[in-house]
Amino acid sequence: MNHFSACVGMILGAGLLAGSDTAIAEVSGVNIGSRRELFVDRHLIDKLDGASLQLHHPRPADIALRFDRPYEGVFAGYTTVIKDGDTYRMYYRGLAAAADGEANHSVGKEVTCYAESRDGIRWDKPNLGLFEINGNRDNNIVLAMTPACHNFCPFLDTRPGVEPAQRFKAVGGHGKAALLALVSADGLHWKKLQDKPIFTKGAFDSQNLAFWSESENCYVCYFRAGKKIGNKAYRWISRTTSKDFLNWSEPVEMDFGDVPPEHFYTNQTGPYYRAPHLYVAVFARFNPGRQLIASADQAQRLGIVGDYFSDTSDACFMTTRGGSHFDRTFMESFVRPGMGAANWVSRTNYPALGIVPTGENEMSLYVQRHYAQPSHCLQRLTLRPDGFVSVHAPYSGAEMITKPLVFSGKELTINFATSAAGALQVEIQDAAGRAIPGFALTDSTESFGDELERVVTWKSGADASKLAGQPVRLRFVMKDADLYAIRFR
């Protein structure tokens, strides 16, 4: 008997038989079809025994972009990254410091800049010649002289039947301008959809965003709001929906569960590209008054413009599957500020909107660094696809049992990783927790390695199609392993 089988035996011997307290006659099951499902929350999990949900942290990569042009400046920000076929598009606010070191947010001072890439790694700033600034048109500006430039946030509209002239849509604006709507056929030439705002019931002084939701069959907008808890006011997130992008529902304040309230600056919520029914939010957590830099003299030595050193921020992770609830399983930081004082200043470490594939085994996200400083830049970070969170099992062994699921397809694939000594086995049970003959743990082939889509097999092979359409549970018995996602196909 190998070590992994011995671990399995110990787990069974301990009496952890699946379904021992969940025998139920009829269970409808969560219908997952052939969708990819990530274990970023407990949506599909019934039991964890010795296993835990583990947040993984993206690895710093290269500097994707430096905000080094005069009209981009130390207050550039509110970045959006879109993968449009073979082209990666990046949009961000350009805003240089005023003479007094402050950020002048008036119309005419803020512009929307554009960068482009073929791989999401190396970025160029094309000279577009669309707007004149500083006496010439040799620049990468796609929008100017509108309140929408303050926080312009575009998206690629994936709604079936969308008009070619409106293939790209955007929202932007703050204060009395509220949310303006803009459209574009090519992502470069933008025009207002209408003169008046499409939505006015919010604060909007942040990066507000919208997208077409395939799962909810409507446009969804997450925007800056405020909430008072006790005697303290918090930066919050609200949501509204629309069928036509012009008429929007009454806003709904987002709920975050029974967790301590925090300030949400940018919310950066969007459908995850490999599982669009799941919305991933890598948001900026703002800590007003939490000051690391001791004095104005230290700030001046760092080159910090104005008084942007009295607060701190980092990037955190949460998810939602639609509706008014965000799941905050993880309160810990997803992206920490890191070493050195330059990233411990006000409004730095803000993530860009958009998580995109940048290789067969890699996806990238982008985070602003060194805000309000001459070295202000956008850094790329990487993760394995689906690699936000895993069901993690230690060397001593553990197991996870799902809720009853209904699937379509014939074979189960897993995104997983083990150590050289670790492994993973899968048992398929009926809804009451009884092993189905031919798919019991003793029939399961040991899986070990590190793959994005390994096909699970049993002694009879991989074909599980006879179980499709009926509620089943999946039991994972694991040792020194991480399970990121599953999919039937």
Coordinates of C-alpha atoms in Angstrom, one line a residue:
M1 CA 0.0 0.0 0.0
N2 CA 1.5 3.4 -1.0
H3 CA 1.5 6.4 1.4
F4 CA -1.5 8.1 -0.4
S5 CA -3.6 4.9 -0.1
A6 CA -2.7 4.7 3.5
C7 CA -3.9 8.3 4.0
V8 CA -7.2 7.3 2.3
G9 CA -7.5 4.3 4.6
M10 CA -6.9 6.5 7.7
I11 CA -9.6 8.9 6.5
L12 CA -12.1 6.1 6.0
G13 CA -11.1 4.4 9.2
A14 CA -11.8 7.6 11.1
G15 CA -15.4 7.2 10.0
L16 CA -15.6 10.2 7.7
L17 CA -18.0 8.4 5.3
A18 CA -19.5 10.8 2.8
G19 CA -23.1 11.5 3.4
S20 CA -23.4 9.9 6.8
D21 CA -25.5 12.9 8.0
T22 CA -26.9 14.0 4.7
A23 CA -29.0 11.0 3.6
I24 CA -31.9 12.6 1.9
A25 CA -34.4 10.9 -0.4
E26 CA -34.6 13.6 -3.1
V27 CA -32.2 16.4 -3.9
S28 CA -32.5 18.6 -7.0
G29 CA -28.8 19.5 -7.1
V30 CA -26.9 22.6 -8.3
N31 CA -27.1 22.5 -12.1
I32 CA -23.5 23.2 -13.3
G33 CA -24.0 21.9 -16.8
S34 CA -20.7 21.9 -18.5
R35 CA -19.5 25.2 -17.0
R36 CA -16.1 25.6 -15.4
E37 CA -16.6 26.0 -11.7
L38 CA -13.9 27.6 -9.5
F39 CA -13.6 27.0 -5.7
V40 CA -13.4 30.7 -4.8
D41 CA -16.2 30.3 -2.3
R42 CA -18.4 27.6 -0.7
H43 CA -21.0 27.7 -3.4
L44 CA -20.5 24.0 -4.4
I45 CA -18.9 22.8 -1.2
D46 CA -20.8 20.8 1.4
K47 CA -17.9 19.5 3.6
L48 CA -14.3 20.2 4.1
D49 CA -12.4 17.8 6.4
G50 CA -8.8 18.7 6.9
A51 CA -8.9 20.8 3.8
S52 CA -9.2 24.5 3.5
L53 CA -9.9 27.3 1.0
Q54 CA -6.5 29.0 0.3
L55 CA -6.1 32.3 -1.3
H56 CA -3.2 32.5 -3.8
H57 CA -1.2 35.7 -4.5
P58 CA -0.2 36.8 -8.0
R59 CA 3.5 37.0 -8.8
P60 CA 5.0 40.3 -9.7
A61 CA 6.2 40.4 -13.3
D62 CA 7.4 43.3 -15.4
I63 CA 6.5 47.0 -15.6
A64 CA 3.7 47.1 -18.2
L65 CA 3.5 50.8 -18.6
R66 CA 5.1 54.0 -17.3
F67 CA 3.0 57.1 -17.0
D68 CA 5.8 59.3 -18.3
R69 CA 4.2 61.7 -20.7
P70 CA 3.5 65.2 -19.5
Y71 CA -0.3 64.8 -19.9
E72 CA -0.3 61.4 -18.2
G73 CA 1.5 62.4 -15.0
V74 CA 1.5 61.4 -11.4
F75 CA -2.3 61.3 -11.1
A76 CA -2.9 58.9 -14.1
G77 CA -5.2 56.1 -13.1
Y78 CA -8.5 54.3 -13.4
T79 CA -7.0 51.8 -15.8
T80 CA -9.0 49.3 -17.9
V81 CA -7.6 46.4 -19.9
I82 CA -9.6 44.6 -22.6
K83 CA -8.7 41.6 -24.7
D84 CA -10.3 42.2 -28.1
G85 CA -9.4 39.2 -30.3
D86 CA -5.7 39.3 -30.8
T87 CA -5.4 42.9 -29.6
Y88 CA -5.1 44.0 -26.0
R89 CA -6.4 47.5 -25.3
M90 CA -5.6 49.7 -22.3
Y91 CA -7.4 52.9 -21.3
Y92 CA -6.4 55.2 -18.4
R93 CA -6.9 58.7 -17.2
G94 CA -4.1 61.2 -17.8
L95 CA -3.7 64.0 -15.3
A96 CA -0.6 65.9 -14.5
A97 CA -0.2 67.7 -11.1
A98 CA -1.2 71.4 -11.0
A99 CA 1.3 74.0 -9.9
D100 CA 0.3 73.6 -6.3
G101 CA 0.8 69.9 -6.4
E102 CA -2.9 69.1 -6.3
A103 CA -5.0 67.1 -8.8
N104 CA -7.1 69.5 -10.9
H105 CA -10.1 67.4 -12.0
S106 CA -11.8 70.1 -14.1
V107 CA -12.8 69.5 -17.7
G108 CA -9.9 70.2 -20.0
K109 CA -7.3 69.0 -17.5
E110 CA -8.2 65.3 -17.6
V111 CA -7.8 63.2 -20.7
T112 CA -8.3 59.5 -21.6
C113 CA -5.1 57.8 -22.9
Y114 CA -4.7 54.6 -24.8
A115 CA -2.1 51.8 -25.1
E116 CA -2.1 48.7 -27.2
S117 CA -0.4 45.3 -27.1
R118 CA -0.3 42.0 -29.0
D119 CA 0.4 39.8 -26.0
G120 CA -0.6 41.8 -22.9
I121 CA 3.0 42.0 -21.8
R122 CA 4.7 44.6 -24.1
W123 CA 2.7 47.8 -24.5
D124 CA 2.9 50.6 -27.0
K125 CA 1.4 54.1 -26.9
P126 CA 0.4 54.8 -30.5
N127 CA 0.4 58.4 -31.9
L128 CA -3.3 58.6 -32.8
G129 CA -3.5 62.2 -33.8
L130 CA -7.1 62.5 -32.6
F131 CA -6.7 65.4 -30.1
E132 CA -4.3 68.3 -29.8
I133 CA -2.6 68.9 -26.6
N134 CA 0.5 71.0 -25.8
G135 CA 0.4 72.3 -29.4
N136 CA 0.5 69.0 -31.3
R137 CA -1.4 65.8 -32.0
D138 CA 1.4 63.3 -31.5
N139 CA -0.2 61.6 -28.6
N140 CA -2.2 58.6 -27.5
I141 CA -5.3 60.4 -26.4
V142 CA -8.7 59.0 -27.4
L143 CA -11.0 61.4 -25.4
A144 CA -10.7 65.0 -24.1
M145 CA -12.9 67.9 -23.0
T146 CA -15.6 65.9 -21.3
P147 CA -16.4 65.0 -17.6
A148 CA -16.3 61.4 -18.7
C149 CA -12.4 61.6 -18.8
H150 CA -12.3 61.7 -15.0
N151 CA -13.1 58.0 -14.7
F152 CA -13.8 56.7 -18.3
C153 CA -14.3 53.0 -18.1
P154 CA -15.0 51.1 -21.4
F155 CA -16.0 47.5 -22.1
L156 CA -16.4 45.2 -25.1
D157 CA -20.1 44.6 -25.4
T158 CA -20.7 40.9 -25.9
R159 CA -24.5 41.2 -26.0
P160 CA -25.9 39.0 -28.9
G161 CA -27.0 41.3 -31.8
V162 CA -25.1 44.4 -30.6
E163 CA -24.9 47.1 -33.3
P164 CA -21.4 47.3 -34.8
A165 CA -21.3 51.0 -34.1
Q166 CA -21.7 50.3 -30.4
R167 CA -19.4 47.3 -30.1
F168 CA -17.5 49.2 -27.4
K169 CA -19.4 51.0 -24.7
A170 CA -18.2 53.1 -21.7
V171 CA -19.4 55.0 -18.7
G172 CA -17.7 58.0 -17.1
G173 CA -18.4 61.1 -15.2
H174 CA -18.8 62.4 -11.6
G175 CA -20.5 65.1 -9.6
K176 CA -23.4 66.7 -11.5
A177 CA -22.4 65.0 -14.7
A178 CA -23.2 61.6 -13.1
L179 CA -22.8 58.6 -15.4
L180 CA -22.5 59.5 -19.1
A181 CA -22.6 56.8 -21.7
L182 CA -20.2 56.6 -24.7
V183 CA -20.0 54.2 -27.6
S184 CA -17.4 53.3 -30.3
A185 CA -17.1 51.0 -33.2
D186 CA -13.3 50.6 -33.0
G187 CA -12.4 51.4 -29.4
L188 CA -10.6 54.6 -30.5
H189 CA -13.2 57.0 -31.8
W190 CA -15.8 57.7 -29.1
K191 CA -19.1 59.6 -29.0
K192 CA -21.8 60.2 -26.5
L193 CA -24.7 57.9 -26.7
Q194 CA -26.9 60.8 -25.6
D195 CA -26.4 64.2 -24.1
K196 CA -27.9 63.6 -20.7
P197 CA -26.6 61.1 -18.1
I198 CA -27.9 57.6 -18.2
F199 CA -27.8 57.3 -14.4
T200 CA -27.7 59.9 -11.6
K201 CA -28.3 58.0 -8.3
G202 CA -24.8 57.6 -6.9
A203 CA -21.6 59.3 -5.9
F204 CA -19.5 58.2 -8.9
D205 CA -16.2 59.7 -7.6
S206 CA -14.3 56.6 -8.5
Q207 CA -14.0 54.1 -11.4
N208 CA -17.5 53.0 -12.1
L209 CA -18.0 50.1 -14.5
A210 CA -20.5 48.3 -16.6
F211 CA -20.6 45.1 -18.7
W212 CA -23.0 42.8 -20.4
S213 CA -23.8 39.8 -18.2
E214 CA -24.3 36.6 -20.2
S215 CA -25.7 34.8 -17.1
E216 CA -28.1 37.5 -16.0
N217 CA -29.0 38.6 -19.5
C218 CA -28.7 42.3 -18.9
Y219 CA -26.2 45.1 -18.5
V220 CA -24.8 45.4 -15.0
C221 CA -23.2 48.5 -13.5
Y222 CA -21.2 48.6 -10.2
F223 CA -20.6 52.1 -9.0
R224 CA -19.3 54.2 -6.1
A225 CA -21.8 54.8 -3.3
G226 CA -21.6 55.7 0.3
K227 CA -22.9 54.0 3.5
K228 CA -23.0 55.2 7.1
I229 CA -22.4 52.6 9.8
G230 CA -22.8 53.9 13.2
N231 CA -21.1 57.3 13.2
K232 CA -18.7 56.5 10.4
A233 CA -19.1 57.0 6.7
Y234 CA -17.7 54.4 4.3
R235 CA -16.9 54.3 0.6
W236 CA -19.3 51.6 -0.6
I237 CA -20.5 49.8 -3.8
S238 CA -24.0 49.7 -5.3
R239 CA -25.4 48.1 -8.3
T240 CA -28.0 48.7 -11.0
T241 CA -29.0 46.8 -14.1
S242 CA -30.4 47.6 -17.6
K243 CA -31.7 45.8 -20.7
D244 CA -30.9 48.6 -23.1
F245 CA -28.0 50.5 -21.4
L246 CA -30.2 53.6 -21.2
N247 CA -32.8 52.8 -18.6
W248 CA -31.5 51.5 -15.3
S249 CA -33.1 49.9 -12.3
E250 CA -33.2 51.4 -8.8
P251 CA -29.8 51.0 -7.3
V252 CA -29.2 48.2 -4.8
E253 CA -26.6 48.5 -2.0
M254 CA -24.2 45.6 -2.1
D255 CA -24.0 43.3 0.9
F256 CA -20.7 41.7 2.0
G257 CA -21.9 39.3 4.7
D258 CA -20.9 39.3 8.4
V259 CA -17.5 40.9 8.0
P260 CA -16.0 44.1 9.3
P261 CA -16.8 47.1 7.1
E262 CA -14.0 48.6 5.0
H263 CA -13.6 51.3 2.4
F264 CA -14.0 50.1 -1.2
Y265 CA -12.3 52.6 -3.5
T266 CA -12.3 51.0 -7.0
N267 CA -14.4 47.8 -7.2
Q268 CA -13.1 46.3 -10.5
T269 CA -15.7 43.7 -10.9
G270 CA -16.1 41.7 -14.1
P271 CA -17.0 38.3 -15.6
Y272 CA -14.1 36.0 -15.3
Y273 CA -13.1 35.1 -18.9
R274 CA -13.0 31.3 -18.3
A275 CA -16.2 31.2 -16.3
P276 CA -18.3 34.3 -17.1
H277 CA -21.1 33.4 -14.8
L278 CA -18.7 34.2 -12.0
Y279 CA -17.8 37.8 -11.4
V280 CA -14.3 38.4 -10.0
A281 CA -13.5 41.7 -8.1
V282 CA -9.9 42.6 -7.4
F283 CA -10.7 45.9 -5.6
A284 CA -8.8 48.7 -3.9
R285 CA -9.1 48.6 -0.1
F286 CA -8.6 52.1 1.2
N287 CA -7.3 52.9 4.7
P288 CA -7.8 56.6 5.3
G289 CA -5.5 58.1 7.9
R290 CA -3.3 55.0 8.2
Q291 CA 0.0 56.7 7.6
L292 CA 3.4 55.0 7.2
I293 CA 5.4 57.9 5.9
A294 CA 6.3 59.9 9.0
S295 CA 6.6 63.4 7.7
A296 CA 6.4 65.8 4.8
D297 CA 10.2 65.8 4.6
Q298 CA 10.3 62.1 4.0
A299 CA 7.5 62.4 1.5
Q300 CA 9.5 65.1 -0.3
R301 CA 12.6 63.0 -0.4
L302 CA 10.6 60.2 -2.1
G303 CA 9.3 62.7 -4.7
I304 CA 5.7 62.5 -3.6
V305 CA 3.6 65.3 -5.0
G306 CA 1.4 67.3 -2.7
D307 CA 0.1 65.6 0.5
Y308 CA -0.6 62.2 -1.0
F309 CA 1.0 60.2 1.8
S310 CA -1.4 60.2 4.7
D311 CA -3.3 57.1 3.7
T312 CA -2.6 53.5 2.6
S313 CA -4.2 51.0 0.3
D314 CA -3.8 47.5 -1.1
A315 CA -5.7 45.1 -3.4
C316 CA -8.2 42.5 -2.1
F317 CA -10.2 39.7 -3.7
M318 CA -13.9 38.9 -3.7
T319 CA -16.5 37.4 -6.0
T320 CA -20.2 37.5 -6.8
R321 CA -22.5 35.3 -8.9
G322 CA -24.9 38.2 -9.5
G323 CA -27.5 39.8 -7.3
S324 CA -26.7 42.1 -4.4
H325 CA -24.2 39.9 -2.5
F326 CA -20.4 39.9 -2.7
D327 CA -18.6 36.9 -1.1
R328 CA -15.7 38.0 1.1
T329 CA -14.4 34.6 2.2
F330 CA -10.9 36.3 2.2
M331 CA -10.3 39.4 4.2
E332 CA -6.6 39.2 3.7
S333 CA -4.8 41.2 1.1
F334 CA -4.5 39.8 -2.4
V335 CA -1.8 42.2 -3.4
R336 CA 0.3 43.8 -0.7
P337 CA 2.1 47.1 -1.0
G338 CA 5.4 45.4 -0.7
M339 CA 8.9 46.5 0.4
G340 CA 9.9 50.2 0.2
A341 CA 8.0 53.3 1.1
A342 CA 7.0 54.2 -2.5
N343 CA 3.9 51.9 -2.4
W344 CA 2.8 53.0 1.1
V345 CA 1.3 56.3 -0.1
S346 CA -2.2 57.4 -0.7
R347 CA -4.1 55.8 -3.6
T348 CA -1.4 53.5 -4.8
N349 CA -1.7 49.7 -5.4
Y350 CA -5.0 50.3 -7.2
P351 CA -5.7 47.4 -9.5
A352 CA -6.7 47.9 -13.1
L353 CA -10.1 46.5 -14.3
G354 CA -9.5 43.4 -16.4
I355 CA -7.9 40.0 -16.0
V356 CA -6.6 38.6 -19.3
P357 CA -4.8 35.5 -20.6
T358 CA -1.2 36.2 -21.5
G359 CA 0.0 32.7 -22.2
E360 CA -1.2 29.1 -22.3
N361 CA -0.5 28.7 -18.6
E362 CA -0.7 32.3 -17.4
M363 CA -3.2 35.1 -16.8
S364 CA -2.3 38.7 -16.0
L365 CA -3.7 41.5 -13.9
Y366 CA -2.3 45.0 -13.5
V367 CA -1.7 47.2 -10.5
Q368 CA -0.7 50.8 -10.2
R369 CA 2.5 51.5 -8.3
H370 CA 4.2 54.7 -6.9
Y371 CA 1.1 56.9 -7.2
A372 CA 1.8 60.7 -7.0
Q373 CA 5.5 60.1 -7.8
P374 CA 7.6 60.6 -10.9
S375 CA 8.1 56.9 -11.0
H376 CA 4.4 56.2 -11.3
C377 CA 3.8 53.0 -13.3
L378 CA 1.6 50.0 -13.9
Q379 CA 2.9 46.7 -12.9
R380 CA 1.9 43.3 -14.4
L381 CA 1.3 40.4 -12.1
T382 CA 0.6 36.8 -13.0
L383 CA -1.4 33.7 -11.9
R384 CA -2.1 30.3 -13.3
P385 CA -5.6 30.3 -15.0
D386 CA -8.3 29.8 -12.4
G387 CA -5.6 30.2 -9.8
F388 CA -7.2 32.7 -7.4
V389 CA -8.2 30.1 -4.8
S390 CA -7.8 26.4 -4.2
V391 CA -9.1 23.7 -2.0
H392 CA -5.9 22.9 -0.3
A393 CA -4.9 19.6 1.4
P394 CA -1.9 19.2 3.6
Y395 CA 0.6 16.3 3.5
S396 CA -1.4 14.5 6.2
G397 CA -4.4 14.1 3.9
A398 CA -7.8 15.7 3.6
E399 CA -11.1 15.5 1.7
M400 CA -13.8 17.7 0.2
I401 CA -17.3 16.7 -0.6
T402 CA -19.5 18.8 -2.9
K403 CA -23.2 19.6 -2.6
P404 CA -25.4 17.5 -5.0
L405 CA -24.6 18.6 -8.5
V406 CA -26.2 18.1 -11.9
F407 CA -23.8 18.0 -14.9
S408 CA -23.8 17.5 -18.6
G409 CA -21.1 15.9 -20.6
K410 CA -19.2 12.6 -20.3
E411 CA -15.9 13.3 -18.5
L412 CA -14.7 15.3 -15.5
T413 CA -11.6 17.5 -15.8
I414 CA -9.7 19.2 -13.0
N415 CA -7.3 22.1 -12.7
F416 CA -5.0 20.9 -9.9
A417 CA -1.5 20.7 -8.7
T418 CA 0.3 18.3 -6.3
S419 CA 3.7 17.8 -4.9
A420 CA 5.8 14.8 -6.1
A421 CA 4.5 12.9 -3.1
G422 CA 1.0 14.2 -3.3
A423 CA -2.1 13.0 -5.1
L424 CA -5.8 13.3 -5.6
Q425 CA -8.6 10.8 -6.1
V426 CA -12.3 11.3 -7.0
E427 CA -15.4 9.3 -5.9
I428 CA -18.8 10.0 -7.4
Q429 CA -21.7 9.5 -5.0
D430 CA -25.4 9.7 -5.3
A431 CA -27.2 12.6 -3.7
A432 CA -27.5 10.7 -0.4
G433 CA -23.7 10.2 -0.2
R434 CA -23.4 6.6 -1.3
A435 CA -20.6 5.7 -3.6
I436 CA -21.9 4.8 -7.1
P437 CA -20.6 1.4 -8.3
G438 CA -17.7 1.8 -10.7
F439 CA -17.0 5.3 -9.4
A440 CA -16.1 4.5 -5.8
L441 CA -12.9 5.7 -4.2
T442 CA -11.4 2.2 -4.7
D443 CA -12.1 2.4 -8.4
S444 CA -10.5 5.9 -8.8
T445 CA -7.2 6.3 -10.5
E446 CA -4.6 8.4 -8.6
S447 CA -4.1 11.8 -10.1
F448 CA -0.8 13.6 -9.5
G449 CA 1.1 16.4 -11.3
D450 CA 0.2 19.9 -12.3
E451 CA -2.3 20.5 -15.1
L452 CA -5.0 22.9 -16.1
E453 CA -7.4 20.3 -17.4
R454 CA -6.6 16.7 -16.4
V455 CA -9.2 14.1 -17.2
V456 CA -10.2 12.1 -14.2
T457 CA -10.4 8.3 -14.7
W458 CA -11.6 5.2 -12.8
K459 CA -10.9 1.5 -13.5
S460 CA -13.5 1.5 -16.2
G461 CA -12.2 4.7 -17.8
A462 CA -13.3 8.3 -17.9
D463 CA -16.8 8.0 -19.2
A464 CA -19.3 9.3 -16.6
S465 CA -22.1 10.2 -19.1
K466 CA -24.6 7.7 -17.7
L467 CA -24.6 9.9 -14.5
A468 CA -25.3 13.2 -16.4
G469 CA -28.6 14.9 -15.6
Q470 CA -29.0 13.3 -12.1
P471 CA -27.8 14.8 -8.8
V472 CA -24.4 13.5 -7.7
R473 CA -21.8 14.4 -5.2
L474 CA -18.1 14.6 -5.9
R475 CA -15.8 13.4 -3.2
F476 CA -12.1 14.5 -3.5
V477 CA -9.6 12.7 -1.3
M478 CA -6.3 14.6 -1.4
K479 CA -2.8 14.8 -0.1
D480 CA -0.4 17.7 -0.4
A481 CA -2.6 19.0 -3.3
D482 CA -4.5 22.0 -4.6
L483 CA -7.7 21.8 -6.5
Y484 CA -8.6 25.0 -8.4
A485 CA -11.5 24.2 -10.7
I486 CA -13.6 21.4 -12.2
R487 CA -15.5 21.1 -15.4
F488 CA -17.5 18.3 -17.1
R489 CA -17.3 18.2 -20.8

